[in-house]
Each structure stands twice: as structure tokens, then as C-alpha cells.
mmCIF file of C-alpha atoms and ligand atoms in Angstrom:
data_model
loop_
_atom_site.group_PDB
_atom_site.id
_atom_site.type_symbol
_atom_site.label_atom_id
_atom_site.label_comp_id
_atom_site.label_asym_id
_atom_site.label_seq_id
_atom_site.Cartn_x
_atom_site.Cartn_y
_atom_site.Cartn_z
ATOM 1 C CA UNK A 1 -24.132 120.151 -20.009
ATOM 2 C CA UNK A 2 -26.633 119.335 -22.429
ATOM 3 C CA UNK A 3 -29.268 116.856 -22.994
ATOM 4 C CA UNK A 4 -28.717 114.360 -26.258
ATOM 5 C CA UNK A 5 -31.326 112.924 -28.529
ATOM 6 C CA UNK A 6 -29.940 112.021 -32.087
ATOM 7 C CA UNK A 7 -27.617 110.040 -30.723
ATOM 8 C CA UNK A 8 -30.109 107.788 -29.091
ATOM 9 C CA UNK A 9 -32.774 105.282 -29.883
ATOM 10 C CA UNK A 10 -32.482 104.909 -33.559
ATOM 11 C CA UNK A 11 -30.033 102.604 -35.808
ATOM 12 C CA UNK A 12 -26.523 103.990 -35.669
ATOM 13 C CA UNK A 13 -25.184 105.683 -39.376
ATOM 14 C CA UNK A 14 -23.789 104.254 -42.324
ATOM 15 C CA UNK A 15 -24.346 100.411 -41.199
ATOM 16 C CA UNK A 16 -26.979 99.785 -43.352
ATOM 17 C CA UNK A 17 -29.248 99.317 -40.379
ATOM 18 C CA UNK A 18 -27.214 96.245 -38.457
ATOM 19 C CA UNK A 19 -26.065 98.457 -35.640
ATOM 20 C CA UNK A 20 -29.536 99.274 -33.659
ATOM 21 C CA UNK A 21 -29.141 101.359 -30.464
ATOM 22 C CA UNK A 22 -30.124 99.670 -26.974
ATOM 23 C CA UNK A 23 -33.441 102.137 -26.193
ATOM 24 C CA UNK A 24 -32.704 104.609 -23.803
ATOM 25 C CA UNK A 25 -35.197 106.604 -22.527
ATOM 26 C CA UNK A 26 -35.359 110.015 -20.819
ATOM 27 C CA UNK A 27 -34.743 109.218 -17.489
ATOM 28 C CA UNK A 28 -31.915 106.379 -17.971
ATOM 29 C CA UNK A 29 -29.787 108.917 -20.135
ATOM 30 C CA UNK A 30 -27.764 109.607 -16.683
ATOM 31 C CA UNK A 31 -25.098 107.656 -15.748
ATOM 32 C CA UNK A 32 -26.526 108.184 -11.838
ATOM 33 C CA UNK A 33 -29.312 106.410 -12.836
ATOM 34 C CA UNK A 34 -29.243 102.482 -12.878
ATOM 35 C CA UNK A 35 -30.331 100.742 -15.621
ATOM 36 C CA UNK A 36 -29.557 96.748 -14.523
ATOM 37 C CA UNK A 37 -30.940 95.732 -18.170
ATOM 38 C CA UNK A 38 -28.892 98.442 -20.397
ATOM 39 C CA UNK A 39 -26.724 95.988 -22.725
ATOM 40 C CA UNK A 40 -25.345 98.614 -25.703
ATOM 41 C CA UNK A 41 -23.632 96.695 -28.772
ATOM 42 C CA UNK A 42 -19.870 97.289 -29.035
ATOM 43 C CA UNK A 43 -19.376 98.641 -32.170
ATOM 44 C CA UNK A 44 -16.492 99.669 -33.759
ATOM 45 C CA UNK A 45 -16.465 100.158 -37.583
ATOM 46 C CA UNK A 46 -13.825 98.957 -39.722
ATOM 47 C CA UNK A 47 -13.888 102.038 -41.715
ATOM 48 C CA UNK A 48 -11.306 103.476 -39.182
ATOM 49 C CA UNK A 49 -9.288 100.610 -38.053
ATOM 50 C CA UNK A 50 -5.660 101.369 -39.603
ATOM 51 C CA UNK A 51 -6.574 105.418 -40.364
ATOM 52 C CA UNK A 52 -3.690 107.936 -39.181
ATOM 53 C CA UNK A 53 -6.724 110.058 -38.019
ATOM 54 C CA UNK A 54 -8.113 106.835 -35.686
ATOM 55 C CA UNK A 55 -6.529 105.743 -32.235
ATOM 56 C CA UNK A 56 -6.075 102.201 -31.739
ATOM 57 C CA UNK A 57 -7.774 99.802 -30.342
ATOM 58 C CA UNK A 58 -8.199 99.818 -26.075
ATOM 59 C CA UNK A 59 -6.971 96.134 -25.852
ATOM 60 C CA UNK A 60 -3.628 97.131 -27.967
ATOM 61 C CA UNK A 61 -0.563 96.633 -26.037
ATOM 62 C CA UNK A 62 0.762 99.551 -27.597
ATOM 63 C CA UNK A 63 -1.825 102.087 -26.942
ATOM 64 C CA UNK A 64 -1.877 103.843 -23.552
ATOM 65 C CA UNK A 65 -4.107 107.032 -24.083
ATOM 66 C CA UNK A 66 -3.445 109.922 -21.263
ATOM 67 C CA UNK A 67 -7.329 110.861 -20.715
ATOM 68 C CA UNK A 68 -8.194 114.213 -20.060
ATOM 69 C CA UNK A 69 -4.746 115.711 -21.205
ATOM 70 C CA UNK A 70 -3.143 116.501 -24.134
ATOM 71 C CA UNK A 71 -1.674 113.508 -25.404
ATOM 72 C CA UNK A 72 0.861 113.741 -27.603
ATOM 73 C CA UNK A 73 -0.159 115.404 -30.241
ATOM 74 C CA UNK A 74 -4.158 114.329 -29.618
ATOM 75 C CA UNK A 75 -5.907 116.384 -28.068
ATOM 76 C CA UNK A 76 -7.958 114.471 -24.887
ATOM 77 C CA UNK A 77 -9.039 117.174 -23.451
ATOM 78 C CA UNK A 78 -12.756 117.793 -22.976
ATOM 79 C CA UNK A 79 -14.243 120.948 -23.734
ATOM 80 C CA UNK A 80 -17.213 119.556 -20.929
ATOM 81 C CA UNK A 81 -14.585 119.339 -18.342
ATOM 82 C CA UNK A 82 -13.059 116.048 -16.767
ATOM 83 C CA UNK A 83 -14.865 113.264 -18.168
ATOM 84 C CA UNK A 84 -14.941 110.056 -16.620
ATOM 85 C CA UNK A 85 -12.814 106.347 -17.511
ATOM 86 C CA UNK A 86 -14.791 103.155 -16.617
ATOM 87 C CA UNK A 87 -13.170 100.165 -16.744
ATOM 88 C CA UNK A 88 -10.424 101.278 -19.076
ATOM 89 C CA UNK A 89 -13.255 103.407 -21.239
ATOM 90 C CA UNK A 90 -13.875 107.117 -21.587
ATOM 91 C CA UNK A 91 -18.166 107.799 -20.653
ATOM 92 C CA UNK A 92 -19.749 109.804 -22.971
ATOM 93 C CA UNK A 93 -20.015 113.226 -20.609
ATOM 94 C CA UNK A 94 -23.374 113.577 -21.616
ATOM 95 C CA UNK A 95 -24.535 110.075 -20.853
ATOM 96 C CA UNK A 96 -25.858 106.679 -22.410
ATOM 97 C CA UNK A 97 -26.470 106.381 -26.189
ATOM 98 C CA UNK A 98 -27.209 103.094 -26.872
ATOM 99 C CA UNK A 99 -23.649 101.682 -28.034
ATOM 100 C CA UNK A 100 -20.477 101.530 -26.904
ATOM 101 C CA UNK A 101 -17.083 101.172 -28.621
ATOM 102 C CA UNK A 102 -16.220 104.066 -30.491
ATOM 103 C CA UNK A 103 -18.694 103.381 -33.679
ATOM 104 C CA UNK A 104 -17.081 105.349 -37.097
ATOM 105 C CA UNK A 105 -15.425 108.313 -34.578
ATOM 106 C CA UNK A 106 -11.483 107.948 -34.881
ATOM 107 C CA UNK A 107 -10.954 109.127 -30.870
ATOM 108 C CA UNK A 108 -11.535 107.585 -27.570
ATOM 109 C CA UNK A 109 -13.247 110.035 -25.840
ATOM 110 C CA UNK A 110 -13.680 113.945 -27.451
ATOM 111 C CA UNK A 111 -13.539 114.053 -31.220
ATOM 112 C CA UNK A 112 -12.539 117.922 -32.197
ATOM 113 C CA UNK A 113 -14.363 120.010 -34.400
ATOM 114 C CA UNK A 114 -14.808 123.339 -35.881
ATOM 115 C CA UNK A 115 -17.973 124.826 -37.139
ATOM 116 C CA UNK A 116 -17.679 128.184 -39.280
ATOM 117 C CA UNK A 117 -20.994 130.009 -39.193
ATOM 118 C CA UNK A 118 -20.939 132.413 -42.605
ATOM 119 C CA UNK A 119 -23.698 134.589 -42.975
ATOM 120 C CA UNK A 120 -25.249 137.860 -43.994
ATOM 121 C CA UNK A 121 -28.508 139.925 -44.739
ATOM 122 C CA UNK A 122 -30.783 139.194 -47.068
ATOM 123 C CA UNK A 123 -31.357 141.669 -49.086
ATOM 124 C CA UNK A 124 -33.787 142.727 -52.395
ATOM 125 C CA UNK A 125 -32.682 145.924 -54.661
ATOM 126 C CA UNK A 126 -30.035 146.574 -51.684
ATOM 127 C CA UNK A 127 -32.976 146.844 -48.953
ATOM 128 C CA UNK A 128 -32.934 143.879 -46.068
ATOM 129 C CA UNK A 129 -36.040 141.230 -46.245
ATOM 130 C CA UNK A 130 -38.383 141.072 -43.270
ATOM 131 C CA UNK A 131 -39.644 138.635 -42.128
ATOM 132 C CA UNK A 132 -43.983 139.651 -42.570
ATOM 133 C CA UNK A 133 -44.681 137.382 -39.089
ATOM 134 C CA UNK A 134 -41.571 138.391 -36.789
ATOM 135 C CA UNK A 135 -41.221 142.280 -38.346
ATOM 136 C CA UNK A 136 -37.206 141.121 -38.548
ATOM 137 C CA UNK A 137 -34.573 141.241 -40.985
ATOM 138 C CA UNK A 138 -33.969 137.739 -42.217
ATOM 139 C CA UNK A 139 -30.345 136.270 -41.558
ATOM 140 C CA UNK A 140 -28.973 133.948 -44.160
ATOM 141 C CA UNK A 141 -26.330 131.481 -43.476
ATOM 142 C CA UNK A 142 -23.726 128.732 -45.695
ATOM 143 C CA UNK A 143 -25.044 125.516 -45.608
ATOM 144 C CA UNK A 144 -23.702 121.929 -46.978
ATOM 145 C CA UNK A 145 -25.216 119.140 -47.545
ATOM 146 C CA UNK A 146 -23.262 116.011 -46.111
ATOM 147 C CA UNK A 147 -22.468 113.335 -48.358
ATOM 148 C CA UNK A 148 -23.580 110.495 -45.174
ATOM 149 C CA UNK A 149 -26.596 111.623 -43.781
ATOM 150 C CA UNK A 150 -28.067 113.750 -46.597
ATOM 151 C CA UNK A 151 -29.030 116.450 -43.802
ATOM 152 C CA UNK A 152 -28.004 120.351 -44.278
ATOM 153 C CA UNK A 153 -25.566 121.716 -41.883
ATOM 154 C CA UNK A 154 -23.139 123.983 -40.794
ATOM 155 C CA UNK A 155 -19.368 123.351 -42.919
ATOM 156 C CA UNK A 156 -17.513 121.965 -39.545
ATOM 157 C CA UNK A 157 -14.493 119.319 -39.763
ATOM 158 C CA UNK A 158 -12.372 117.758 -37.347
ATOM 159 C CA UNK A 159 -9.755 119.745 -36.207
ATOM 160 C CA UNK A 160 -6.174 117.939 -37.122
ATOM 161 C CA UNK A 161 -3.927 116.860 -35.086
ATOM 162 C CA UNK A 162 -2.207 120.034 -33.654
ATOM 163 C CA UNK A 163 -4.029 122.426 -36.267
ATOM 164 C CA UNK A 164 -5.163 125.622 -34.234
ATOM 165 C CA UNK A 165 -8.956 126.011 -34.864
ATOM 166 C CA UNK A 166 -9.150 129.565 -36.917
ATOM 167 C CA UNK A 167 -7.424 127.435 -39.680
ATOM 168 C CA UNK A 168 -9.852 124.244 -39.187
ATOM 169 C CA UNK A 169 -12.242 126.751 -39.484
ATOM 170 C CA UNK A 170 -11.031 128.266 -42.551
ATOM 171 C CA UNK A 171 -9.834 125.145 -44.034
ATOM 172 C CA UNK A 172 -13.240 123.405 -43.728
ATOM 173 C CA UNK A 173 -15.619 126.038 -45.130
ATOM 174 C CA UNK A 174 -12.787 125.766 -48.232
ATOM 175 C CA UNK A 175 -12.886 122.442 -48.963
ATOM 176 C CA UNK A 176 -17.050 122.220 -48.176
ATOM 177 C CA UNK A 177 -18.340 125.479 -49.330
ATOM 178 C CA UNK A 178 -16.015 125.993 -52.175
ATOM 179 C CA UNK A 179 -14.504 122.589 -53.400
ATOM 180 C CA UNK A 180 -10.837 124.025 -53.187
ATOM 181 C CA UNK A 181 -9.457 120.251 -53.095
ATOM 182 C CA UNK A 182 -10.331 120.341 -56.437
ATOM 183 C CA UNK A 183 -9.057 123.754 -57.829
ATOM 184 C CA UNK A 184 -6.114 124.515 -59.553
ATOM 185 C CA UNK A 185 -2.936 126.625 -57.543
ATOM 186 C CA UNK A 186 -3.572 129.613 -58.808
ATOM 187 C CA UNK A 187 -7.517 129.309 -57.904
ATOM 188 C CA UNK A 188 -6.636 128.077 -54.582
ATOM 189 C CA UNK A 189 -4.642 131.003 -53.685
ATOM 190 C CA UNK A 190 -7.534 133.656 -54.799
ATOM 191 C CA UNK A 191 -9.911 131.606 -52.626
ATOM 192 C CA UNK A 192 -7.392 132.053 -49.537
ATOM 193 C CA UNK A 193 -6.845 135.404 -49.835
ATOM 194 C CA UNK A 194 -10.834 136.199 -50.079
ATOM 195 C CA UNK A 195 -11.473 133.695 -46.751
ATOM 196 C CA UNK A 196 -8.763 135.622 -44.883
ATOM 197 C CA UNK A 197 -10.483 139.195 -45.392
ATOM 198 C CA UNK A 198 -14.199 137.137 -44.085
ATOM 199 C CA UNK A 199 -12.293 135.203 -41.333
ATOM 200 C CA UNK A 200 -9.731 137.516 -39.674
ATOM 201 C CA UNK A 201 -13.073 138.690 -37.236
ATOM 202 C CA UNK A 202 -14.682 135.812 -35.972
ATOM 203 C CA UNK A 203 -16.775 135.515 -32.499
ATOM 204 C CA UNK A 204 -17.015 132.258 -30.542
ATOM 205 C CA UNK A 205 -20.711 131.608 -30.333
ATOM 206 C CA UNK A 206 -20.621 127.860 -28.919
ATOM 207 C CA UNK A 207 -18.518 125.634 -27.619
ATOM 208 C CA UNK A 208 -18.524 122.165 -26.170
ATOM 209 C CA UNK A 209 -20.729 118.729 -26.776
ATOM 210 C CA UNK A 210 -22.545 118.033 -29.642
ATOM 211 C CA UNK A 211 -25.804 116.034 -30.115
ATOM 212 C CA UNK A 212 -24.024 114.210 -33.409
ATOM 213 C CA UNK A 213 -25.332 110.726 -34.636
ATOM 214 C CA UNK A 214 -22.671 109.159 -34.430
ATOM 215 C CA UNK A 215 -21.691 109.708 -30.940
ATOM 216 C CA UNK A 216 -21.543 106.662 -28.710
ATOM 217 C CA UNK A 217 -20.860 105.831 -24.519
ATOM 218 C CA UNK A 218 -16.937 106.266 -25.412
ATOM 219 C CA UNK A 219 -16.393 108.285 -28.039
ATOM 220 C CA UNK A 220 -18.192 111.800 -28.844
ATOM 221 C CA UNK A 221 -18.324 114.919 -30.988
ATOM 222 C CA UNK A 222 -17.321 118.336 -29.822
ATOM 223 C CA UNK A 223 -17.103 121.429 -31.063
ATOM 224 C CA UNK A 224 -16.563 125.315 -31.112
ATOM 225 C CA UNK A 225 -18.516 127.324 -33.674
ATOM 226 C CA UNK A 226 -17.118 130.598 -34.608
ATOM 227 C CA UNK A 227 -19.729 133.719 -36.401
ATOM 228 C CA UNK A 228 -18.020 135.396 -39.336
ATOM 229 C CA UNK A 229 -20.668 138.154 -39.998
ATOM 230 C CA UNK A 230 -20.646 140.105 -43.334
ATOM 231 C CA UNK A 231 -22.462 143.516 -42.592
ATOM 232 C CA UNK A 232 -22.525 144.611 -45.555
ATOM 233 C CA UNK A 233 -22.062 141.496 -47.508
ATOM 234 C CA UNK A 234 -19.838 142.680 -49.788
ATOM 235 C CA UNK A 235 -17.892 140.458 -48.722
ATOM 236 C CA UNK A 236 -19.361 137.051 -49.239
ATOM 237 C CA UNK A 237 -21.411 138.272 -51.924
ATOM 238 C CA UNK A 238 -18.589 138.052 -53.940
ATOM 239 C CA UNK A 239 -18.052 133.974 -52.773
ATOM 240 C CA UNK A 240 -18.307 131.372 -55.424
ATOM 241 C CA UNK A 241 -19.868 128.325 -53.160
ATOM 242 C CA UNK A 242 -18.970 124.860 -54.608
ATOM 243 C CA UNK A 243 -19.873 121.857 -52.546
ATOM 244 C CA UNK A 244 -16.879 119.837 -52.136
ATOM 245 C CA UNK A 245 -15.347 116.720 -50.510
ATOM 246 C CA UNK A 246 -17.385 115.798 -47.882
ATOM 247 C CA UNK A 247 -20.316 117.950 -48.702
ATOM 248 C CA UNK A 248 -22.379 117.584 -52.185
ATOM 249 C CA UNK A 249 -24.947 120.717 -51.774
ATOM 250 C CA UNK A 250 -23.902 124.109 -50.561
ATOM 251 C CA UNK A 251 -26.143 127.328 -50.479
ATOM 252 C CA UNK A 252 -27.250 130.416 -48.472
ATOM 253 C CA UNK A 253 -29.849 129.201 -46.097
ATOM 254 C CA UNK A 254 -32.929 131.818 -44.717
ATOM 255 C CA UNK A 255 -32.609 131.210 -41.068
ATOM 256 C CA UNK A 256 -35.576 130.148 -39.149
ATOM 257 C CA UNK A 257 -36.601 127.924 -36.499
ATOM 258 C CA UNK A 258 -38.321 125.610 -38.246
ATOM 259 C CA UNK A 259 -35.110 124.517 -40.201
ATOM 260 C CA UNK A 260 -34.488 120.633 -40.181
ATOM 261 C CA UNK A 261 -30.439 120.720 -39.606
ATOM 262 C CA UNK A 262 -27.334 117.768 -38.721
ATOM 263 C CA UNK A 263 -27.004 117.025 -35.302
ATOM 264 C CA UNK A 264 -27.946 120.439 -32.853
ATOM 265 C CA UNK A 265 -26.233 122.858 -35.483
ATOM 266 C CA UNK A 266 -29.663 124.912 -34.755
ATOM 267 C CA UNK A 267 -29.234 125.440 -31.412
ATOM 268 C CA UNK A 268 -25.708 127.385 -32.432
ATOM 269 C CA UNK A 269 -28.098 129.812 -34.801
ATOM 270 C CA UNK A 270 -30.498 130.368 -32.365
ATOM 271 C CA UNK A 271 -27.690 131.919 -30.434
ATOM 272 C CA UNK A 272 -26.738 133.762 -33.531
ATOM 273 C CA UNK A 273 -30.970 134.942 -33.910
ATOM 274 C CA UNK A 274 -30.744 136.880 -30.534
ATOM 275 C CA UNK A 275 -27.024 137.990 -31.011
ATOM 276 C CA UNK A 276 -28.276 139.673 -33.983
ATOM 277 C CA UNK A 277 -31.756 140.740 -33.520
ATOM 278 C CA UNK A 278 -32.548 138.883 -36.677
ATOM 279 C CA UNK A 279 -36.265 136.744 -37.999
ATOM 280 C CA UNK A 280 -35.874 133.321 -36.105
HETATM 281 C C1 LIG B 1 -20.487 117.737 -36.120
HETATM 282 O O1 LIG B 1 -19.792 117.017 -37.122
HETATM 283 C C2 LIG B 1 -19.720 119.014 -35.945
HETATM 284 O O2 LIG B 1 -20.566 120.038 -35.447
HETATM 285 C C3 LIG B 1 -19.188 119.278 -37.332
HETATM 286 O O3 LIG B 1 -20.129 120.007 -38.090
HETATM 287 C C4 LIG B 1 -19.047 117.890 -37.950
HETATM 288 C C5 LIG B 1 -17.629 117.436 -38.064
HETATM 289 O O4 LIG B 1 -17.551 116.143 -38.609
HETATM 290 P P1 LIG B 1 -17.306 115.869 -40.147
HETATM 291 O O5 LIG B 1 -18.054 116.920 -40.932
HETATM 292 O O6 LIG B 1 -15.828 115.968 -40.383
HETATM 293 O O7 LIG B 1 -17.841 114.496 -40.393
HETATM 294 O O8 LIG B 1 -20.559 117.006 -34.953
HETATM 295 MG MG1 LIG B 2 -14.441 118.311 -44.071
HETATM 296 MG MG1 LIG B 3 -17.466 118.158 -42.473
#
């Protein structure tokens, strides 16, 4: 399991800077490790109280969550393994973050998502680009910029309710990369038919916690993210990328190390650099 940072020690998103995280450092991130003075904020936006997408409150009568199981038609299951319930409350697998509650995530516990990683070569005159430092073919990749934070990152959603995760995938880089909420039937259709060709090969490249922002001690992001290479990029050459819905910047992105990116989306393309032999 992996260590988390951006989910610690700042002020949580998209509260205009009321919510501040209790500071956590290094060695208190464990849940082994007592901390008598750790007192997080409960925080649990009202941007998601009443959404079909959000679980209920703890306290509700009504709401009796089967952790670690497939619930229903929520998925509870971890993809970290059994996570623990203290006190009635899911713990954050990786450990303390600062706040508990479940902040602007809809779940108790795991929030599903699906990250689609679309790239190709870069290429000049039909020749790849090398990288004049590393000797290696550069990699480019399909960014978005998101709407809340500003950051570029990888097109991921939350996976619906029952919705198998080669459509989330699909179905996300659609509506982020190319804005087909907003196109007309007939559009839509073209779009789905070019996706399917670039999606029917796809190779798991990560799966399991992510370092998002917005995580908190009872309620946490997770994801898989899937590679759809283009060889030849013929391809996804022929792509028109729209930002849409959630996302208002899309673009092919020159993979590198140095790249500023949402949450730990580049410790997914690092995986991709060696898998590929490509300029990191
Ligand atoms: C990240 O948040 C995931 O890796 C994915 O990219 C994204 C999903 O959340 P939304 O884009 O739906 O906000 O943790
Ligand atoms: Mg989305
Ligand atoms: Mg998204």
C-alpha cells in the first residue's frame, strides 16, 4: 500500500479555505501509531447530501452499509483489501488525512474510478521525436484539465453504480476528451464507433488507492487505469479532443517526469515510461 501526501496537511478543496486539515506528519500517517492530540474536523459537504450518486448519512436509521462487500448495487469492496470500521466508520486504508467525515466523496469507504491512459508517439514528418537528454522516443498522452482544481490529469470518472469499468473507461474519456454530452446523435455515434476501434485492447497498468485531494479518514479514491496504446497513431490521430463536462482543457501531453499532474496520476505513467521504453 502506498504512502499519501496530497491528501494531507493543506486546506481541503472547493471550501474556500474553511476546511483546514489537522497536520499530520510523516510518522503519524499510520493508524499503529498514536497520536493522543490528532482532532480531524468532520466534514461533510452539502454538495452531496440528497445526490443519487452519495450514500447517506452514518447516523441515518435507514442506512446500514455492508463494508467490504458488494452492497447492493455499491460497490464496498476495496481494491487495497479488507479495510477496517472504527466505531461505525470505514479508516482510510492508507491512513490519517487530516479530516474525517466523508468531505465532497459520495461513498463511505472506496469511491470507484476509472482512468483511461490514451497515448501515442510523437512524431515530426512521420519520424518519432527523441528526447536529446534520455536518447528516447517521446510518449505523448490525453490530458484534461479539471474544472475544480485547475490541475492536468488523466480523463478518469467514477465508475456508476453497476457500470463494468471498460465502459467507465470509455464513457469518461468521451465526455472529457471529446465533449460528447454536448454533441448531436448522429456525432455521438461516429465518436463511439472511433473509441471502440482505440479501446477494444486495453492493458491494466494500475490499480488500487489513490493519493486524491479530496480523500479523507472515511472515505477515499480508488482506481484502475487501463493503457490504450496507438502504435501507429493512426488511430487517435484522427481524434477530435474537446474538453467537456467536467474537464475545460484537453490536449496531447509530452510525457516526462517533471510533469506537475492531479493527485499521483504520474506515478501510473511512470509505469507506462518503462512498459514502453519511452523519454521519462
Ligand atoms: C482521481 O479522480 C481518479 O484517478 C480519477 O482521475 C478522478 C475521478 O474523479 P472525478 O474526475 O469524477 O472527479 O482520484
Ligand atoms: Mg467525468
Ligand atoms: Mg473526471
Amino acid at each position: 500500500i502506498m504512502f499519501h501526501y496530497k491528501c494531507r496537511n493543506n486546506i481541503y478543496p472547493k471550501t474556500d479555505g474553511k476546511i483546514v486539515r489537522f497536520h499530520v506528519p510523516d510518522d503519524k500517517v499510520s493508524w499503529n501509531s498514536p497520536y493522543p492530540i490528532y482532532n480531524p474536523t468532520l466534514f461533510t459537504s452539502k454538495c452531496i447530501v440528497g445526490q443519487p450518486w452519495a450514500d447517506l448519512d452514518l447516523n441515518a436509521s435507514d442506512f446500514q452499509p455492508n463494508w467490504n462487500s458488494i452492497d447492493g448495487y455499491v460497490n464496498r469492496i476495496s481494491l487495497t483489501g479488507m479495510y477496517e470500521i472504527k466505531n461505525g466508520y470505514p479508516l482510510n486504508p492508507c491512513g490519517r488525512t487530516g479530516i474525517t467525515g466523508r468531505g465532497v466523496l459520495g461513498r463511505w469507504g472506496p469511491n470507484h474510478a476509472a482512468d483511461p491512459i490514451v497515448t501515442r508517439w510523437k512524431k515530426s514528418k512521420n519520424e518519432h521525436v527523441f528526447n536529446k537528454n534520455s536518447d528516447k522516443p517521446i510518449l505523448q498522452f490525453v490530458a484534461i484539465q479539471r474544472k475544480d482544481s485547475g490541475e492536468w490529469a488523466l480523463p478518469g470518472g467514477m465508475v456508476d453504480s453497476g457500470e463494468v469499468i471498460s465502459t467507465t473507461l470509455k464513457r469518461e474519456f468521451m465526455e472529457e476528451a471529446m465533449d460528447l454530452l454536448q454533441k448531436s446523435e448522429e456525432d455521438a455515434v461516429k465518436i463511439e464507433k472511433e473509441i471502440e476501434e482505440i479501446f477494444n485492447e486495453g492493458v491494466e497498468v494500475f490499480c488500487g488507492y489513490v493519493d486524491d485531494p479530496r480523500n479523507t479518514d472515511n472515505a477515499w479514491m480508488e482506481t484502475i487505469a487501463t493503457l490504450f496504446h496507438d502504435e501507429k497513431g493512426d488511430h487517435v490521430g484522427m481524434l477530435k479532443l474537446h474538453a467537456g463536462d467536467d474537464a475545460v482543457g484537453v490536449k496531447w501531453v509530452d510525457l516526462d517526469q517533471n510533469l506537475k499532474l492531479y493527485a499521483n496520476h504520474i506515478s501510473f505513467l511512470e509505469k507506462i515510461a518503462t512498459k514502453l521504453k519511452c523519454h521519462w
